[in-house]
PDB file of C-alpha atoms in Angstrom:
ATOM      1  CA  ASP C   1     102.016 -45.789  31.558  1.00 95.00           C
ATOM      2  CA  VAL C   2     105.479 -46.921  31.517  1.00 97.00           C
ATOM      3  CA  GLN C   3     105.941 -50.117  33.577  1.00 97.00           C
ATOM      4  CA  MET C   4     109.102 -50.511  35.487  1.00 97.00           C
ATOM      5  CA  THR C   5     110.118 -54.163  36.367  1.00 97.00           C
ATOM      6  CA  GLN C   6     112.804 -54.728  39.052  1.00 97.00           C
ATOM      7  CA  SER C   7     114.632 -57.849  39.551  1.00 97.00           C
ATOM      8  CA  PRO C   8     115.177 -59.570  41.726  1.00 97.00           C
ATOM      9  CA  SER C   9     112.286 -58.584  43.954  1.00 96.00           C
ATOM     10  CA  SER C  10     114.483 -59.865  47.026  1.00 96.00           C
ATOM     11  CA  LEU C  11     118.195 -60.674  47.698  1.00 96.00           C
ATOM     12  CA  SER C  12     120.096 -61.863  50.470  1.00 96.00           C
ATOM     13  CA  ALA C  13     123.816 -60.773  50.685  1.00 96.00           C
ATOM     14  CA  SER C  14     126.638 -60.384  53.084  1.00 96.00           C
ATOM     15  CA  VAL C  15     128.750 -57.497  54.166  1.00 96.00           C
ATOM     16  CA  GLY C  16     131.416 -56.866  51.587  1.00 96.00           C
ATOM     17  CA  ASP C  17     129.476 -58.319  48.588  1.00 97.00           C
ATOM     18  CA  ARG C  18     128.953 -56.778  45.345  1.00 97.00           C
ATOM     19  CA  VAL C  19     125.435 -56.611  44.516  1.00 97.00           C
ATOM     20  CA  THR C  20     123.293 -55.448  41.398  1.00 98.00           C
ATOM     21  CA  ILE C  21     119.834 -54.657  41.016  1.00 98.00           C
ATOM     22  CA  THR C  22     118.101 -54.454  37.583  1.00 98.00           C
ATOM     23  CA  CYS C  23     115.153 -52.192  36.352  1.00 98.00           C
ATOM     24  CA  ARG C  24     113.641 -52.398  32.971  1.00 98.00           C
ATOM     25  CA  ALA C  25     111.443 -49.969  31.398  1.00 98.00           C
ATOM     26  CA  SER C  26     108.578 -50.982  29.166  1.00 98.00           C
ATOM     27  CA  GLN C  27     109.481 -48.404  26.768  1.00 97.00           C
ATOM     28  CA  GLY C  28     112.304 -45.945  26.238  1.00 96.00           C
ATOM     29  CA  VAL C  29     112.783 -43.288  28.881  1.00 96.00           C
ATOM     30  CA  SER C  30     116.438 -42.314  27.800  1.00 95.00           C
ATOM     31  CA  ASN C  31     118.357 -41.642  31.197  1.00 96.00           C
ATOM     32  CA  TRP C  32     115.475 -40.189  33.192  1.00 97.00           C
ATOM     33  CA  LEU C  33     115.618 -42.693  35.783  1.00 98.00           C
ATOM     34  CA  ALA C  34     116.132 -42.430  39.650  1.00 98.00           C
ATOM     35  CA  TRP C  35     116.925 -44.891  42.325  1.00 98.00           C
ATOM     36  CA  TYR C  36     115.806 -44.619  45.868  1.00 98.00           C
ATOM     37  CA  GLN C  37     116.465 -46.448  49.176  1.00 98.00           C
ATOM     38  CA  GLN C  38     114.082 -46.921  51.908  1.00 95.00           C
ATOM     39  CA  LYS C  39     114.367 -48.443  55.346  1.00 94.00           C
ATOM     40  CA  PRO C  40     111.476 -49.535  57.344  1.00 90.00           C
ATOM     41  CA  GLU C  41     109.325 -46.340  58.816  1.00 88.00           C
ATOM     42  CA  LYS C  42     111.702 -44.097  57.221  1.00 91.00           C
ATOM     43  CA  ALA C  43     111.317 -41.576  54.187  1.00 92.00           C
ATOM     44  CA  PRO C  44     112.696 -42.870  50.895  1.00 94.00           C
ATOM     45  CA  LYS C  45     116.212 -41.494  50.244  1.00 97.00           C
ATOM     46  CA  SER C  46     117.217 -40.409  46.663  1.00 97.00           C
ATOM     47  CA  LEU C  47     120.409 -42.047  45.622  1.00 98.00           C
ATOM     48  CA  ILE C  48     120.659 -41.549  41.894  1.00 98.00           C
ATOM     49  CA  TYR C  49     119.186 -39.532  39.291  1.00 97.00           C
ATOM     50  CA  GLY C  50     119.860 -39.168  35.540  1.00 97.00           C
ATOM     51  CA  ALA C  51     120.549 -43.071  35.805  1.00 98.00           C
ATOM     52  CA  SER C  52     124.020 -42.381  36.919  1.00 98.00           C
ATOM     53  CA  THR C  53     124.406 -39.103  38.897  1.00 97.00           C
ATOM     54  CA  LEU C  54     124.941 -39.547  42.674  1.00 98.00           C
ATOM     55  CA  GLU C  55     122.899 -37.372  44.754  1.00 97.00           C
ATOM     56  CA  SER C  56     125.113 -35.146  47.076  1.00 95.00           C
ATOM     57  CA  GLY C  57     126.297 -37.275  50.072  1.00 96.00           C
ATOM     58  CA  VAL C  58     125.663 -40.598  48.651  1.00 97.00           C
ATOM     59  CA  PRO C  59     128.653 -42.904  49.086  1.00 97.00           C
ATOM     60  CA  SER C  60     130.680 -43.729  45.919  1.00 97.00           C
ATOM     61  CA  ARG C  61     130.176 -47.484  46.431  1.00 98.00           C
ATOM     62  CA  PHE C  62     126.598 -46.789  44.796  1.00 98.00           C
ATOM     63  CA  SER C  63     126.686 -46.421  41.156  1.00 98.00           C
ATOM     64  CA  GLY C  64     124.023 -46.412  38.328  1.00 98.00           C
ATOM     65  CA  GLY C  65     124.287 -47.514  34.611  1.00 97.00           C
ATOM     66  CA  TRP C  66     121.985 -48.003  31.747  1.00 97.00           C
ATOM     67  CA  SER C  67     121.729 -49.499  28.312  1.00 96.00           C
ATOM     68  CA  GLY C  68     118.653 -48.794  26.187  1.00 96.00           C
ATOM     69  CA  THR C  69     115.698 -49.527  28.567  1.00 97.00           C
ATOM     70  CA  ASP C  70     117.772 -51.650  31.132  1.00 98.00           C
ATOM     71  CA  PHE C  71     119.103 -49.862  34.267  1.00 98.00           C
ATOM     72  CA  THR C  72     121.437 -51.145  36.927  1.00 98.00           C
ATOM     73  CA  LEU C  73     122.069 -50.148  40.683  1.00 98.00           C
ATOM     74  CA  THR C  74     125.309 -51.651  41.803  1.00 98.00           C
ATOM     75  CA  ILE C  75     126.715 -51.316  45.356  1.00 98.00           C
ATOM     76  CA  SER C  76     130.272 -52.344  45.076  1.00 96.00           C
ATOM     77  CA  SER C  77     130.919 -53.298  48.751  1.00 96.00           C
ATOM     78  CA  LEU C  78     127.808 -53.818  51.035  1.00 96.00           C
ATOM     79  CA  GLN C  79     127.750 -51.980  54.440  1.00 96.00           C
ATOM     80  CA  PRO C  80     125.519 -52.898  57.241  1.00 94.00           C
ATOM     81  CA  GLU C  81     123.590 -49.676  56.533  1.00 95.00           C
ATOM     82  CA  ASP C  82     122.790 -50.479  52.985  1.00 97.00           C
ATOM     83  CA  PHE C  83     120.244 -53.329  53.856  1.00 93.00           C
ATOM     84  CA  ALA C  84     116.983 -51.708  52.731  1.00 96.00           C
ATOM     85  CA  THR C  85     114.574 -51.766  49.919  1.00 96.00           C
ATOM     86  CA  TYR C  86     115.510 -50.139  46.645  1.00 98.00           C
ATOM     87  CA  TYR C  87     113.025 -48.651  44.120  1.00 98.00           C
ATOM     88  CA  CYS C  88     113.626 -47.303  40.559  1.00 98.00           C
ATOM     89  CA  GLN C  89     111.636 -44.663  38.962  1.00 98.00           C
ATOM     90  CA  GLN C  90     111.325 -43.138  35.519  1.00 98.00           C
ATOM     91  CA  TYR C  91     110.249 -39.573  35.106  1.00 98.00           C
ATOM     92  CA  LYS C  92     110.491 -39.100  31.392  1.00 97.00           C
ATOM     93  CA  ASP C  93     107.095 -39.976  30.598  1.00 96.00           C
ATOM     94  CA  TYR C  94     103.891 -39.007  32.428  1.00 96.00           C
ATOM     95  CA  PRO C  95     102.796 -40.005  34.905  1.00 97.00           C
ATOM     96  CA  PRO C  96     105.977 -40.966  36.703  1.00 98.00           C
ATOM     97  CA  THR C  97     106.148 -44.567  37.597  1.00 98.00           C
ATOM     98  CA  PHE C  98     108.014 -46.747  40.089  1.00 98.00           C
ATOM     99  CA  GLY C  99     109.221 -50.321  40.174  1.00 97.00           C
ATOM    100  CA  GLN C 100     107.906 -52.700  42.755  1.00 95.00           C
ATOM    101  CA  GLY C 101     111.246 -52.491  44.780  1.00 96.00           C
ATOM    102  CA  THR C 102     114.047 -54.789  45.605  1.00 97.00           C
ATOM    103  CA  ARG C 103     114.455 -55.927  49.294  1.00 96.00           C
ATOM    104  CA  LEU C 104     118.200 -56.390  50.243  1.00 97.00           C
ATOM    105  CA  ASP C 105     118.389 -58.538  53.348  1.00 95.00           C
ATOM    106  CA  ILE C 106     121.508 -59.718  55.359  1.00 89.00           C
ATOM    107  CA  LYS C 107     122.428 -63.407  54.534  1.00 88.00           C
TER     108      LYS C 107
ATOM    109  CA  GLN M   1     118.244 -28.608  56.489  1.00 94.00           C
ATOM    110  CA  ILE M   2     115.246 -29.819  54.153  1.00 95.00           C
ATOM    111  CA  THR M   3     112.391 -31.516  55.819  1.00 97.00           C
ATOM    112  CA  LEU M   4     108.935 -32.554  54.730  1.00 98.00           C
ATOM    113  CA  LYS M   5     106.276 -33.848  57.108  1.00 98.00           C
ATOM    114  CA  GLU M   6     102.888 -35.341  56.326  1.00 98.00           C
ATOM    115  CA  SER M   7      99.904 -34.982  58.566  1.00 98.00           C
ATOM    116  CA  GLY M   8      96.119 -35.897  58.476  1.00 98.00           C
ATOM    117  CA  PRO M   9      93.584 -38.670  59.869  1.00 98.00           C
ATOM    118  CA  THR M  10      94.903 -42.027  60.418  1.00 98.00           C
ATOM    119  CA  LEU M  11      91.265 -43.644  59.597  1.00 98.00           C
ATOM    120  CA  VAL M  12      88.496 -42.697  57.286  1.00 98.00           C
ATOM    121  CA  LYS M  13      85.507 -44.307  56.279  1.00 98.00           C
ATOM    122  CA  PRO M  14      84.685 -45.472  52.904  1.00 98.00           C
ATOM    123  CA  THR M  15      83.188 -42.613  50.605  1.00 97.00           C
ATOM    124  CA  GLN M  16      84.639 -39.932  52.922  1.00 98.00           C
ATOM    125  CA  THR M  17      86.940 -37.045  51.704  1.00 98.00           C
ATOM    126  CA  LEU M  18      90.560 -37.357  52.897  1.00 98.00           C
ATOM    127  CA  THR M  19      92.540 -34.223  53.475  1.00 98.00           C
ATOM    128  CA  LEU M  20      96.476 -34.484  54.002  1.00 98.00           C
ATOM    129  CA  THR M  21      98.772 -31.610  54.779  1.00 98.00           C
ATOM    130  CA  CYS M  22     102.347 -31.440  53.943  1.00 98.00           C
ATOM    131  CA  THR M  23     104.481 -28.939  55.877  1.00 98.00           C
ATOM    132  CA  PHE M  24     107.977 -28.348  54.761  1.00 98.00           C
ATOM    133  CA  SER M  25     110.987 -26.440  55.666  1.00 98.00           C
ATOM    134  CA  GLY M  26     114.537 -25.603  54.261  1.00 97.00           C
ATOM    135  CA  PHE M  27     112.815 -24.407  51.096  1.00 97.00           C
ATOM    136  CA  SER M  28     110.312 -22.125  49.647  1.00 96.00           C
ATOM    137  CA  LEU M  29     107.420 -23.078  47.348  1.00 96.00           C
ATOM    138  CA  SER M  30     107.737 -19.513  46.024  1.00 95.00           C
ATOM    139  CA  THR M  31     110.999 -19.984  44.588  1.00 95.00           C
ATOM    140  CA  SER M  32     110.895 -20.410  40.779  1.00 96.00           C
ATOM    141  CA  GLY M  33     111.218 -24.058  39.861  1.00 95.00           C
ATOM    142  CA  VAL M  34     110.221 -25.733  42.930  1.00 97.00           C
ATOM    143  CA  ALA M  35     107.358 -28.171  43.076  1.00 98.00           C
ATOM    144  CA  VAL M  36     105.897 -30.552  45.613  1.00 98.00           C
ATOM    145  CA  GLY M  37     104.280 -33.761  44.907  1.00 98.00           C
ATOM    146  CA  TRP M  38     102.464 -36.592  46.610  1.00 98.00           C
ATOM    147  CA  ILE M  39     103.081 -40.269  46.186  1.00 98.00           C
ATOM    148  CA  ARG M  40     101.430 -43.212  48.030  1.00 98.00           C
ATOM    149  CA  GLN M  41     102.692 -46.716  49.024  1.00 95.00           C
ATOM    150  CA  SER M  42     100.157 -49.421  49.391  1.00 93.00           C
ATOM    151  CA  PRO M  43     101.067 -52.747  51.076  1.00 84.00           C
ATOM    152  CA  GLY M  44     102.497 -54.941  48.544  1.00 76.00           C
ATOM    153  CA  LYS M  45     102.211 -52.485  45.726  1.00 82.00           C
ATOM    154  CA  ALA M  46     104.571 -50.302  43.823  1.00 84.00           C
ATOM    155  CA  LEU M  47     104.821 -46.516  44.840  1.00 93.00           C
ATOM    156  CA  GLU M  48     102.231 -44.526  43.040  1.00 97.00           C
ATOM    157  CA  TYR M  49     102.507 -40.838  42.050  1.00 98.00           C
ATOM    158  CA  LEU M  50      99.371 -38.967  42.779  1.00 98.00           C
ATOM    159  CA  ALA M  51      99.708 -35.207  42.134  1.00 98.00           C
ATOM    160  CA  LEU M  52     102.191 -32.235  41.968  1.00 98.00           C
ATOM    161  CA  ILE M  53     102.072 -28.470  42.377  1.00 98.00           C
ATOM    162  CA  TYR M  54     104.426 -25.962  40.974  1.00 97.00           C
ATOM    163  CA  TRP M  55     105.682 -22.740  42.550  1.00 97.00           C
ATOM    164  CA  ASP M  56     103.576 -20.765  40.068  1.00 96.00           C
ATOM    165  CA  ASP M  57     100.411 -22.659  41.136  1.00 97.00           C
ATOM    166  CA  ASP M  58     100.311 -24.953  38.073  1.00 97.00           C
ATOM    167  CA  LYS M  59      99.141 -28.382  38.967  1.00 98.00           C
ATOM    168  CA  ARG M  60      99.337 -31.794  37.617  1.00 97.00           C
ATOM    169  CA  TYR M  61      97.499 -35.006  38.399  1.00 98.00           C
ATOM    170  CA  ASN M  62      97.725 -38.681  37.831  1.00 98.00           C
ATOM    171  CA  PRO M  63      95.243 -39.312  35.139  1.00 97.00           C
ATOM    172  CA  SER M  64      94.024 -42.603  36.861  1.00 96.00           C
ATOM    173  CA  LEU M  65      92.879 -40.398  39.908  1.00 97.00           C
ATOM    174  CA  LYS M  66      92.506 -37.007  38.673  1.00 96.00           C
ATOM    175  CA  SER M  67      88.633 -36.886  39.077  1.00 97.00           C
ATOM    176  CA  ARG M  68      89.346 -37.588  42.767  1.00 98.00           C
ATOM    177  CA  LEU M  69      92.352 -35.401  43.476  1.00 98.00           C
ATOM    178  CA  THR M  70      92.788 -31.744  44.370  1.00 98.00           C
ATOM    179  CA  ILE M  71      96.140 -30.170  45.244  1.00 98.00           C
ATOM    180  CA  THR M  72      96.651 -26.650  46.658  1.00 98.00           C
ATOM    181  CA  LYS M  73      99.419 -24.796  48.490  1.00 98.00           C
ATOM    182  CA  ASP M  74      99.692 -22.094  51.158  1.00 97.00           C
ATOM    183  CA  THR M  75     102.952 -20.499  50.519  1.00 96.00           C
ATOM    184  CA  SER M  76     102.991 -18.354  53.799  1.00 95.00           C
ATOM    185  CA  LYS M  77     102.623 -21.568  55.931  1.00 97.00           C
ATOM    186  CA  ASN M  78     104.978 -23.735  53.874  1.00 98.00           C
ATOM    187  CA  GLN M  79     102.324 -26.231  53.149  1.00 98.00           C
ATOM    188  CA  VAL M  80     100.820 -28.343  50.326  1.00 98.00           C
ATOM    189  CA  ILE M  81      97.440 -29.870  50.871  1.00 98.00           C
ATOM    190  CA  LEU M  82      95.996 -32.757  48.933  1.00 98.00           C
ATOM    191  CA  THR M  83      92.270 -33.811  49.113  1.00 98.00           C
ATOM    192  CA  MET M  84      91.093 -37.049  47.736  1.00 98.00           C
ATOM    193  CA  THR M  85      87.393 -37.734  47.487  1.00 98.00           C
ATOM    194  CA  ASN M  86      85.218 -41.027  47.703  1.00 98.00           C
ATOM    195  CA  MET M  87      87.760 -42.857  49.571  1.00 98.00           C
ATOM    196  CA  ASP M  88      87.846 -46.778  49.423  1.00 97.00           C
ATOM    197  CA  PRO M  89      89.650 -49.461  51.330  1.00 96.00           C
ATOM    198  CA  VAL M  90      91.994 -49.974  48.257  1.00 95.00           C
ATOM    199  CA  ASP M  91      93.176 -46.276  48.931  1.00 97.00           C
ATOM    200  CA  THR M  92      94.684 -47.696  52.204  1.00 97.00           C
ATOM    201  CA  ALA M  93      98.411 -46.705  51.926  1.00 97.00           C
ATOM    202  CA  THR M  94     101.195 -44.482  53.377  1.00 97.00           C
ATOM    203  CA  TYR M  95     101.026 -41.202  51.716  1.00 98.00           C
ATOM    204  CA  HIS M  96     104.370 -39.285  51.168  1.00 98.00           C
ATOM    205  CA  CYS M  97     105.054 -35.729  49.977  1.00 98.00           C
ATOM    206  CA  ALA M  98     108.332 -34.921  48.244  1.00 98.00           C
ATOM    207  CA  ARG M  99     110.134 -32.057  46.658  1.00 98.00           C
ATOM    208  CA  SER M 100     110.918 -31.701  42.900  1.00 97.00           C
ATOM    209  CA  TYR M 101     112.484 -29.229  40.508  1.00 92.00           C
ATOM    210  CA  LEU M 102     111.457 -27.963  37.168  1.00 86.00           C
ATOM    211  CA  SER M 103     114.924 -29.126  35.796  1.00 86.00           C
ATOM    212  CA  THR M 104     114.466 -32.664  36.900  1.00 90.00           C
ATOM    213  CA  ILE M 105     110.592 -32.527  37.141  1.00 91.00           C
ATOM    214  CA  TYR M 106     109.047 -35.603  38.738  1.00 95.00           C
ATOM    215  CA  TYR M 107     112.465 -36.737  40.233  1.00 95.00           C
ATOM    216  CA  PHE M 108     111.767 -36.329  43.914  1.00 97.00           C
ATOM    217  CA  ASP M 109     115.108 -35.366  45.879  1.00 96.00           C
ATOM    218  CA  PHE M 110     113.663 -35.107  49.405  1.00 97.00           C
ATOM    219  CA  TRP M 111     110.683 -37.054  50.965  1.00 97.00           C
ATOM    220  CA  GLY M 112     108.596 -37.007  53.986  1.00 97.00           C
ATOM    221  CA  GLN M 113     108.265 -40.331  56.186  1.00 96.00           C
ATOM    222  CA  GLY M 114     104.872 -40.613  54.994  1.00 96.00           C
ATOM    223  CA  THR M 115     101.396 -40.920  57.147  1.00 97.00           C
ATOM    224  CA  LEU M 116      99.492 -44.107  56.972  1.00 97.00           C
ATOM    225  CA  VAL M 117      95.829 -43.823  56.235  1.00 98.00           C
ATOM    226  CA  THR M 118      93.528 -46.760  56.584  1.00 97.00           C
ATOM    227  CA  VAL M 119      90.067 -46.844  54.976  1.00 97.00           C
ATOM    228  CA  SER M 120      87.635 -48.865  56.817  1.00 97.00           C
ATOM    229  CA  SER M 121      84.091 -48.616  58.172  1.00 96.00           C
TER     230      SER M 121
END
């Protein structure tokens, strides 16, 4: 299985900060990479697919990038509602696999 | 509006069989290209894909759990059912169902909130 390694595992930041979360795949997955946001007791919310395509309704402060097997999720200016846990997922190789998550807390 | 909601027992005993139901609305599993999958989330562990069923009744399972899983659908009721046999305490997790499309298969655009299943005697 493809291993997805996220870093950092947790992050403290303030409203208005720019933050970047990284996800590294253990082998090439092209751009078949998604990002999800999850708040406690809520359903995961899809943010980005195809490594950089925003889902409908997702604010433009979210962006995704990739180079080789390294993927990034950037939030340009943190808003209070962005404090949550973020997961990456590859869906090129079977079975699809997820990163362990990055918890984003208020500093 | 697309919604998915999981239901089933909150507590099962070791060796028992778990049956979970995903009831969805806002889309149809008879529409070409649509699929519904199950993913679980154990405390302190990464999300784990379990199984997926396509609109045409084709089915896919995670090889690591394939011998224990069965996924079926009832299109008339807008439901997908997952059974997992021989439950163990390590299977304690929140179980989510989610929608996918053939064009980006195994990317899940809408998820249910999940149902917590505890395995304990």
